[in-house]
């Protein structure tokens, strides 16, 4: 029998025994539904009470355009070397270690209209017992990405039907201002290469979440 969203909620809850903070990673190709899954988990687990689950996307570690221009990598935005992987791994380590103080740990967000990272956008209070982090490259073993997996208790992999994934990605690029032709070209040229790389990391996941368990986006 395949997993349901309720099974996923139970499994996420079980990661947090006693007072310790747990970190759950969600990996998957561009457009596979990682953010949607994370948002649903966080919303359902937090319920209407005091929030105890935080959402920290890997997306906040995109390098800014000014740095991508300096590196000559602007046209490859989204590839593994266009992120601050070492910074991401270091933040995850802080989230794992700094749990008994009073301090908020701030994480950067990603602004989808500007397509730029935004420092200090996400506050993780010391009371957060579960941190859900999600992105393409959580299971990569090259360079600084290799330091990410050891900071996480479990990593789940979002597996989406390829045709559906590509269609959703194209419509999202259109929603954020690209023409249909530009969106298709970007998805085929840039996103697909990254998607192929991410697909090779699937076997390292603790759990593969199939499309049937993925909820629809929050309205
Ligand atoms: N069940 C669903 N039905 C229809 N559309 C969906 C569903 N789940 C997600 N989507 C849409 O598919 C697109 C990709 O979903 P989402 O942003 O969650 O993926 P992602 O893996 O986080 O992508 P990225 O790697 O680009 O950050 C979004 O536009 C989202 O609204
Ligand atoms: Mg996302």
mmCIF file of C-alpha atoms and ligand atoms in Angstrom:
data_model
loop_
_atom_site.group_PDB
_atom_site.id
_atom_site.type_symbol
_atom_site.label_atom_id
_atom_site.label_comp_id
_atom_site.label_asym_id
_atom_site.label_seq_id
_atom_site.Cartn_x
_atom_site.Cartn_y
_atom_site.Cartn_z
ATOM 1 C CA UNK A 1 0.000 0.000 0.000
ATOM 2 C CA UNK A 2 1.315 3.442 -0.806
ATOM 3 C CA UNK A 3 1.802 6.111 1.819
ATOM 4 C CA UNK A 4 -0.846 8.726 2.449
ATOM 5 C CA UNK A 5 -0.341 12.281 3.655
ATOM 6 C CA UNK A 6 -1.531 11.179 7.127
ATOM 7 C CA UNK A 7 1.240 8.550 7.202
ATOM 8 C CA UNK A 8 3.714 11.315 6.438
ATOM 9 C CA UNK A 9 2.369 13.435 9.310
ATOM 10 C CA UNK A 10 2.816 10.523 11.724
ATOM 11 C CA UNK A 11 6.314 9.838 10.499
ATOM 12 C CA UNK A 12 7.304 13.508 10.815
ATOM 13 C CA UNK A 13 5.936 13.677 14.373
ATOM 14 C CA UNK A 14 7.862 10.536 15.326
ATOM 15 C CA UNK A 15 11.136 12.296 14.478
ATOM 16 C CA UNK A 16 10.798 14.527 17.516
ATOM 17 C CA UNK A 17 11.305 12.521 20.687
ATOM 18 C CA UNK A 18 11.549 14.343 24.021
ATOM 19 C CA UNK A 19 12.999 17.834 23.947
ATOM 20 C CA UNK A 20 15.496 17.412 21.133
ATOM 21 C CA UNK A 21 15.101 19.335 17.878
ATOM 22 C CA UNK A 22 14.854 17.243 14.713
ATOM 23 C CA UNK A 23 15.594 18.289 11.129
ATOM 24 C CA UNK A 24 13.630 16.758 8.271
ATOM 25 C CA UNK A 25 14.843 17.220 4.695
ATOM 26 C CA UNK A 26 12.721 17.018 1.547
ATOM 27 C CA UNK A 27 14.628 16.598 -1.718
ATOM 28 C CA UNK A 28 13.455 16.246 -5.314
ATOM 29 C CA UNK A 29 13.796 17.690 -8.803
ATOM 30 C CA UNK A 30 12.723 21.241 -9.682
ATOM 31 C CA UNK A 31 8.917 21.447 -9.574
ATOM 32 C CA UNK A 32 8.463 18.041 -7.904
ATOM 33 C CA UNK A 33 6.294 19.492 -5.121
ATOM 34 C CA UNK A 34 8.838 19.908 -2.299
ATOM 35 C CA UNK A 35 7.676 23.345 -1.155
ATOM 36 C CA UNK A 36 4.020 22.358 -1.366
ATOM 37 C CA UNK A 37 4.659 19.247 0.759
ATOM 38 C CA UNK A 38 6.697 21.209 3.313
ATOM 39 C CA UNK A 39 4.010 23.913 3.611
ATOM 40 C CA UNK A 40 1.296 21.323 4.209
ATOM 41 C CA UNK A 41 3.357 19.438 6.792
ATOM 42 C CA UNK A 42 4.154 22.645 8.673
ATOM 43 C CA UNK A 43 0.562 23.839 8.608
ATOM 44 C CA UNK A 44 -0.965 20.526 9.677
ATOM 45 C CA UNK A 45 1.593 19.820 12.392
ATOM 46 C CA UNK A 46 1.392 23.326 13.858
ATOM 47 C CA UNK A 47 -2.403 23.274 13.876
ATOM 48 C CA UNK A 48 -3.845 26.265 15.674
ATOM 49 C CA UNK A 49 -1.587 26.048 18.737
ATOM 50 C CA UNK A 50 1.843 27.507 19.514
ATOM 51 C CA UNK A 51 4.015 26.845 16.398
ATOM 52 C CA UNK A 52 6.637 24.139 16.978
ATOM 53 C CA UNK A 53 7.525 23.373 13.345
ATOM 54 C CA UNK A 54 9.569 25.736 11.145
ATOM 55 C CA UNK A 55 10.089 25.788 7.362
ATOM 56 C CA UNK A 56 13.590 26.670 6.140
ATOM 57 C CA UNK A 57 13.946 26.308 2.341
ATOM 58 C CA UNK A 58 17.324 25.687 0.707
ATOM 59 C CA UNK A 59 16.217 28.315 -1.843
ATOM 60 C CA UNK A 60 17.337 31.099 0.480
ATOM 61 C CA UNK A 61 20.927 30.077 -0.279
ATOM 62 C CA UNK A 62 20.752 31.026 -3.962
ATOM 63 C CA UNK A 63 23.707 33.295 -4.726
ATOM 64 C CA UNK A 64 22.581 36.839 -5.557
ATOM 65 C CA UNK A 65 22.657 37.975 -9.207
ATOM 66 C CA UNK A 66 25.532 40.330 -8.441
ATOM 67 C CA UNK A 67 27.691 37.334 -7.456
ATOM 68 C CA UNK A 68 26.425 35.122 -10.303
ATOM 69 C CA UNK A 69 27.449 37.892 -12.735
ATOM 70 C CA UNK A 70 30.892 38.044 -11.160
ATOM 71 C CA UNK A 71 31.194 34.262 -11.572
ATOM 72 C CA UNK A 72 29.704 34.313 -15.097
ATOM 73 C CA UNK A 73 27.012 31.826 -13.945
ATOM 74 C CA UNK A 74 23.821 33.894 -14.160
ATOM 75 C CA UNK A 75 22.463 31.793 -17.034
ATOM 76 C CA UNK A 76 22.826 28.653 -14.928
ATOM 77 C CA UNK A 77 20.907 29.904 -11.890
ATOM 78 C CA UNK A 78 19.591 26.863 -10.027
ATOM 79 C CA UNK A 79 22.615 24.627 -10.748
ATOM 80 C CA UNK A 80 24.462 23.218 -7.699
ATOM 81 C CA UNK A 81 27.323 25.735 -7.937
ATOM 82 C CA UNK A 82 24.945 28.724 -7.964
ATOM 83 C CA UNK A 83 24.098 28.216 -4.276
ATOM 84 C CA UNK A 84 26.038 28.886 -1.095
ATOM 85 C CA UNK A 85 26.089 25.205 -0.123
ATOM 86 C CA UNK A 86 28.610 25.694 2.693
ATOM 87 C CA UNK A 87 26.450 28.454 4.187
ATOM 88 C CA UNK A 88 23.393 26.209 4.037
ATOM 89 C CA UNK A 89 25.200 23.318 5.762
ATOM 90 C CA UNK A 90 26.477 25.719 8.439
ATOM 91 C CA UNK A 91 22.969 27.035 9.091
ATOM 92 C CA UNK A 92 21.658 23.492 9.436
ATOM 93 C CA UNK A 93 24.405 22.777 11.958
ATOM 94 C CA UNK A 94 23.393 25.884 13.952
ATOM 95 C CA UNK A 95 19.767 24.767 13.846
ATOM 96 C CA UNK A 96 20.806 21.383 15.195
ATOM 97 C CA UNK A 97 23.150 22.668 17.883
ATOM 98 C CA UNK A 98 21.678 25.972 19.118
ATOM 99 C CA UNK A 99 18.540 24.712 20.762
ATOM 100 C CA UNK A 100 18.960 25.559 24.424
ATOM 101 C CA UNK A 101 19.521 29.337 24.162
ATOM 102 C CA UNK A 102 17.064 32.185 23.874
ATOM 103 C CA UNK A 103 18.252 33.296 20.455
ATOM 104 C CA UNK A 104 16.293 33.249 17.246
ATOM 105 C CA UNK A 105 18.225 31.657 14.361
ATOM 106 C CA UNK A 106 17.573 33.655 11.186
ATOM 107 C CA UNK A 107 17.527 31.982 7.775
ATOM 108 C CA UNK A 108 17.471 33.703 4.378
ATOM 109 C CA UNK A 109 14.383 33.456 2.196
ATOM 110 C CA UNK A 110 14.074 33.529 -1.606
ATOM 111 C CA UNK A 111 12.025 36.262 -3.223
ATOM 112 C CA UNK A 112 10.377 34.702 -6.295
ATOM 113 C CA UNK A 113 9.516 37.915 -8.134
ATOM 114 C CA UNK A 114 12.991 39.441 -7.752
ATOM 115 C CA UNK A 115 14.541 35.934 -7.919
ATOM 116 C CA UNK A 116 16.951 37.015 -5.211
ATOM 117 C CA UNK A 117 17.812 35.727 -1.747
ATOM 118 C CA UNK A 118 16.675 37.842 1.187
ATOM 119 C CA UNK A 119 18.717 37.746 4.408
ATOM 120 C CA UNK A 120 16.930 37.486 7.738
ATOM 121 C CA UNK A 121 13.571 36.612 6.186
ATOM 122 C CA UNK A 122 12.828 33.502 8.253
ATOM 123 C CA UNK A 123 12.931 33.376 12.051
ATOM 124 C CA UNK A 124 13.404 30.013 13.763
ATOM 125 C CA UNK A 125 12.578 30.469 17.450
ATOM 126 C CA UNK A 126 14.314 28.324 20.099
ATOM 127 C CA UNK A 127 10.937 26.639 20.699
ATOM 128 C CA UNK A 128 10.899 25.073 17.198
ATOM 129 C CA UNK A 129 11.192 21.313 17.761
ATOM 130 C CA UNK A 130 11.066 20.300 14.104
ATOM 131 C CA UNK A 131 12.686 22.123 11.194
ATOM 132 C CA UNK A 132 11.517 21.116 7.725
ATOM 133 C CA UNK A 133 14.068 22.048 5.077
ATOM 134 C CA UNK A 134 13.599 21.390 1.374
ATOM 135 C CA UNK A 135 15.444 21.801 -1.890
ATOM 136 C CA UNK A 136 17.006 20.125 -4.882
ATOM 137 C CA UNK A 137 20.429 19.209 -3.617
ATOM 138 C CA UNK A 138 20.043 17.856 -0.081
ATOM 139 C CA UNK A 139 21.345 14.420 -1.105
ATOM 140 C CA UNK A 140 24.208 15.530 -3.343
ATOM 141 C CA UNK A 141 27.592 14.174 -2.309
ATOM 142 C CA UNK A 142 29.815 16.649 -4.137
ATOM 143 C CA UNK A 143 31.669 19.576 -2.539
ATOM 144 C CA UNK A 144 30.036 21.302 0.429
ATOM 145 C CA UNK A 145 26.680 19.621 -0.366
ATOM 146 C CA UNK A 146 28.108 16.484 1.268
ATOM 147 C CA UNK A 147 27.904 18.311 4.628
ATOM 148 C CA UNK A 148 24.122 18.701 4.400
ATOM 149 C CA UNK A 149 22.867 15.116 4.812
ATOM 150 C CA UNK A 150 24.700 14.456 8.113
ATOM 151 C CA UNK A 151 22.800 17.385 9.699
ATOM 152 C CA UNK A 152 19.398 15.886 8.848
ATOM 153 C CA UNK A 153 17.513 13.146 10.708
ATOM 154 C CA UNK A 154 15.716 11.919 7.602
ATOM 155 C CA UNK A 155 15.482 12.947 3.967
ATOM 156 C CA UNK A 156 12.376 12.245 1.908
ATOM 157 C CA UNK A 157 12.368 12.388 -1.883
ATOM 158 C CA UNK A 158 9.409 13.782 -3.861
ATOM 159 C CA UNK A 159 8.827 11.621 -6.933
ATOM 160 C CA UNK A 160 6.573 13.234 -9.509
ATOM 161 C CA UNK A 161 5.556 11.985 -12.948
ATOM 162 C CA UNK A 162 8.012 13.665 -15.378
ATOM 163 C CA UNK A 163 5.460 15.114 -17.783
ATOM 164 C CA UNK A 164 3.374 16.553 -14.958
ATOM 165 C CA UNK A 165 6.473 17.980 -13.288
ATOM 166 C CA UNK A 166 7.617 19.754 -16.460
ATOM 167 C CA UNK A 167 4.124 21.160 -17.133
ATOM 168 C CA UNK A 168 3.818 22.540 -13.621
ATOM 169 C CA UNK A 169 7.267 24.086 -13.814
ATOM 170 C CA UNK A 170 6.449 25.814 -17.114
ATOM 171 C CA UNK A 171 3.220 27.259 -15.707
ATOM 172 C CA UNK A 172 4.995 28.501 -12.612
ATOM 173 C CA UNK A 173 7.651 30.314 -14.690
ATOM 174 C CA UNK A 174 4.785 31.875 -16.686
ATOM 175 C CA UNK A 175 3.038 32.963 -13.491
ATOM 176 C CA UNK A 176 6.219 34.743 -12.442
ATOM 177 C CA UNK A 177 6.535 36.695 -15.680
ATOM 178 C CA UNK A 178 8.181 34.552 -18.389
ATOM 179 C CA UNK A 179 6.455 34.116 -21.775
ATOM 180 C CA UNK A 180 5.444 30.542 -22.660
ATOM 181 C CA UNK A 181 8.404 30.188 -25.051
ATOM 182 C CA UNK A 182 10.856 31.572 -22.485
ATOM 183 C CA UNK A 183 9.450 29.277 -19.797
ATOM 184 C CA UNK A 184 9.746 26.163 -21.985
ATOM 185 C CA UNK A 185 13.276 27.100 -23.069
ATOM 186 C CA UNK A 186 14.381 27.665 -19.453
ATOM 187 C CA UNK A 187 12.859 24.407 -18.246
ATOM 188 C CA UNK A 188 14.402 22.379 -21.075
ATOM 189 C CA UNK A 189 17.816 24.022 -20.955
ATOM 190 C CA UNK A 190 18.518 24.811 -17.330
ATOM 191 C CA UNK A 191 16.044 23.016 -15.106
ATOM 192 C CA UNK A 192 16.253 19.663 -16.911
ATOM 193 C CA UNK A 193 19.971 19.321 -16.425
ATOM 194 C CA UNK A 194 19.482 19.946 -12.695
ATOM 195 C CA UNK A 195 16.516 17.569 -12.594
ATOM 196 C CA UNK A 196 18.615 14.761 -14.104
ATOM 197 C CA UNK A 197 21.302 15.298 -11.484
ATOM 198 C CA UNK A 198 18.784 15.312 -8.618
ATOM 199 C CA UNK A 199 17.203 12.093 -9.929
ATOM 200 C CA UNK A 200 20.542 10.310 -9.406
ATOM 201 C CA UNK A 201 20.363 11.066 -5.656
ATOM 202 C CA UNK A 202 16.960 9.453 -5.126
ATOM 203 C CA UNK A 203 18.359 6.131 -3.919
ATOM 204 C CA UNK A 204 19.976 7.849 -0.936
ATOM 205 C CA UNK A 205 16.607 8.985 0.426
ATOM 206 C CA UNK A 206 15.062 7.372 3.514
ATOM 207 C CA UNK A 207 11.615 7.544 1.959
ATOM 208 C CA UNK A 208 10.249 8.159 -1.538
ATOM 209 C CA UNK A 209 7.036 10.196 -1.473
ATOM 210 C CA UNK A 210 4.950 9.417 -4.522
ATOM 211 C CA UNK A 211 2.592 11.779 -6.255
ATOM 212 C CA UNK A 212 -0.460 10.161 -4.658
ATOM 213 C CA UNK A 213 0.689 11.331 -1.204
ATOM 214 C CA UNK A 214 1.454 14.875 -2.357
ATOM 215 C CA UNK A 215 -1.185 17.414 -1.412
ATOM 216 C CA UNK A 216 -2.383 20.185 -3.730
ATOM 217 C CA UNK A 217 -0.779 23.615 -3.226
ATOM 218 C CA UNK A 218 -2.152 25.852 -0.466
ATOM 219 C CA UNK A 219 -4.421 28.491 -1.946
HETATM 220 N N1 LIG B 1 -1.056 18.560 -6.226
HETATM 221 C C1 LIG B 1 -0.811 19.577 -7.066
HETATM 222 N N2 LIG B 1 -1.664 19.862 -8.062
HETATM 223 C C2 LIG B 1 -1.415 20.857 -8.928
HETATM 224 N N3 LIG B 1 -0.330 21.657 -8.901
HETATM 225 C C3 LIG B 1 0.558 21.433 -7.918
HETATM 226 C C4 LIG B 1 0.383 20.385 -6.943
HETATM 227 N N4 LIG B 1 1.442 20.411 -6.098
HETATM 228 C C5 LIG B 1 2.229 21.404 -6.533
HETATM 229 N N5 LIG B 1 1.718 22.031 -7.604
HETATM 230 C C6 LIG B 1 2.284 23.140 -8.366
HETATM 231 O O1 LIG B 1 3.449 22.658 -8.999
HETATM 232 C C7 LIG B 1 4.479 23.630 -8.967
HETATM 233 C C8 LIG B 1 5.686 23.055 -8.274
HETATM 234 O O2 LIG B 1 5.351 22.763 -6.923
HETATM 235 P P1 LIG B 1 6.376 23.200 -5.774
HETATM 236 O O3 LIG B 1 6.689 24.644 -5.878
HETATM 237 O O4 LIG B 1 5.810 22.694 -4.495
HETATM 238 O O5 LIG B 1 7.629 22.328 -6.215
HETATM 239 P P2 LIG B 1 9.153 22.458 -5.765
HETATM 240 O O6 LIG B 1 9.683 21.064 -5.789
HETATM 241 O O7 LIG B 1 9.246 23.208 -4.495
HETATM 242 O O8 LIG B 1 9.796 23.289 -6.963
HETATM 243 P P3 LIG B 1 11.219 24.072 -6.975
HETATM 244 O O9 LIG B 1 12.290 23.041 -7.042
HETATM 245 O O10 LIG B 1 11.206 24.839 -8.250
HETATM 246 O O11 LIG B 1 11.271 24.934 -5.752
HETATM 247 C C9 LIG B 1 3.913 24.848 -8.226
HETATM 248 O O12 LIG B 1 3.515 25.785 -9.168
HETATM 249 C C10 LIG B 1 2.731 24.270 -7.452
HETATM 250 O O13 LIG B 1 1.745 25.251 -7.260
HETATM 251 MG MG1 LIG B 2 10.257 24.964 -4.045
#
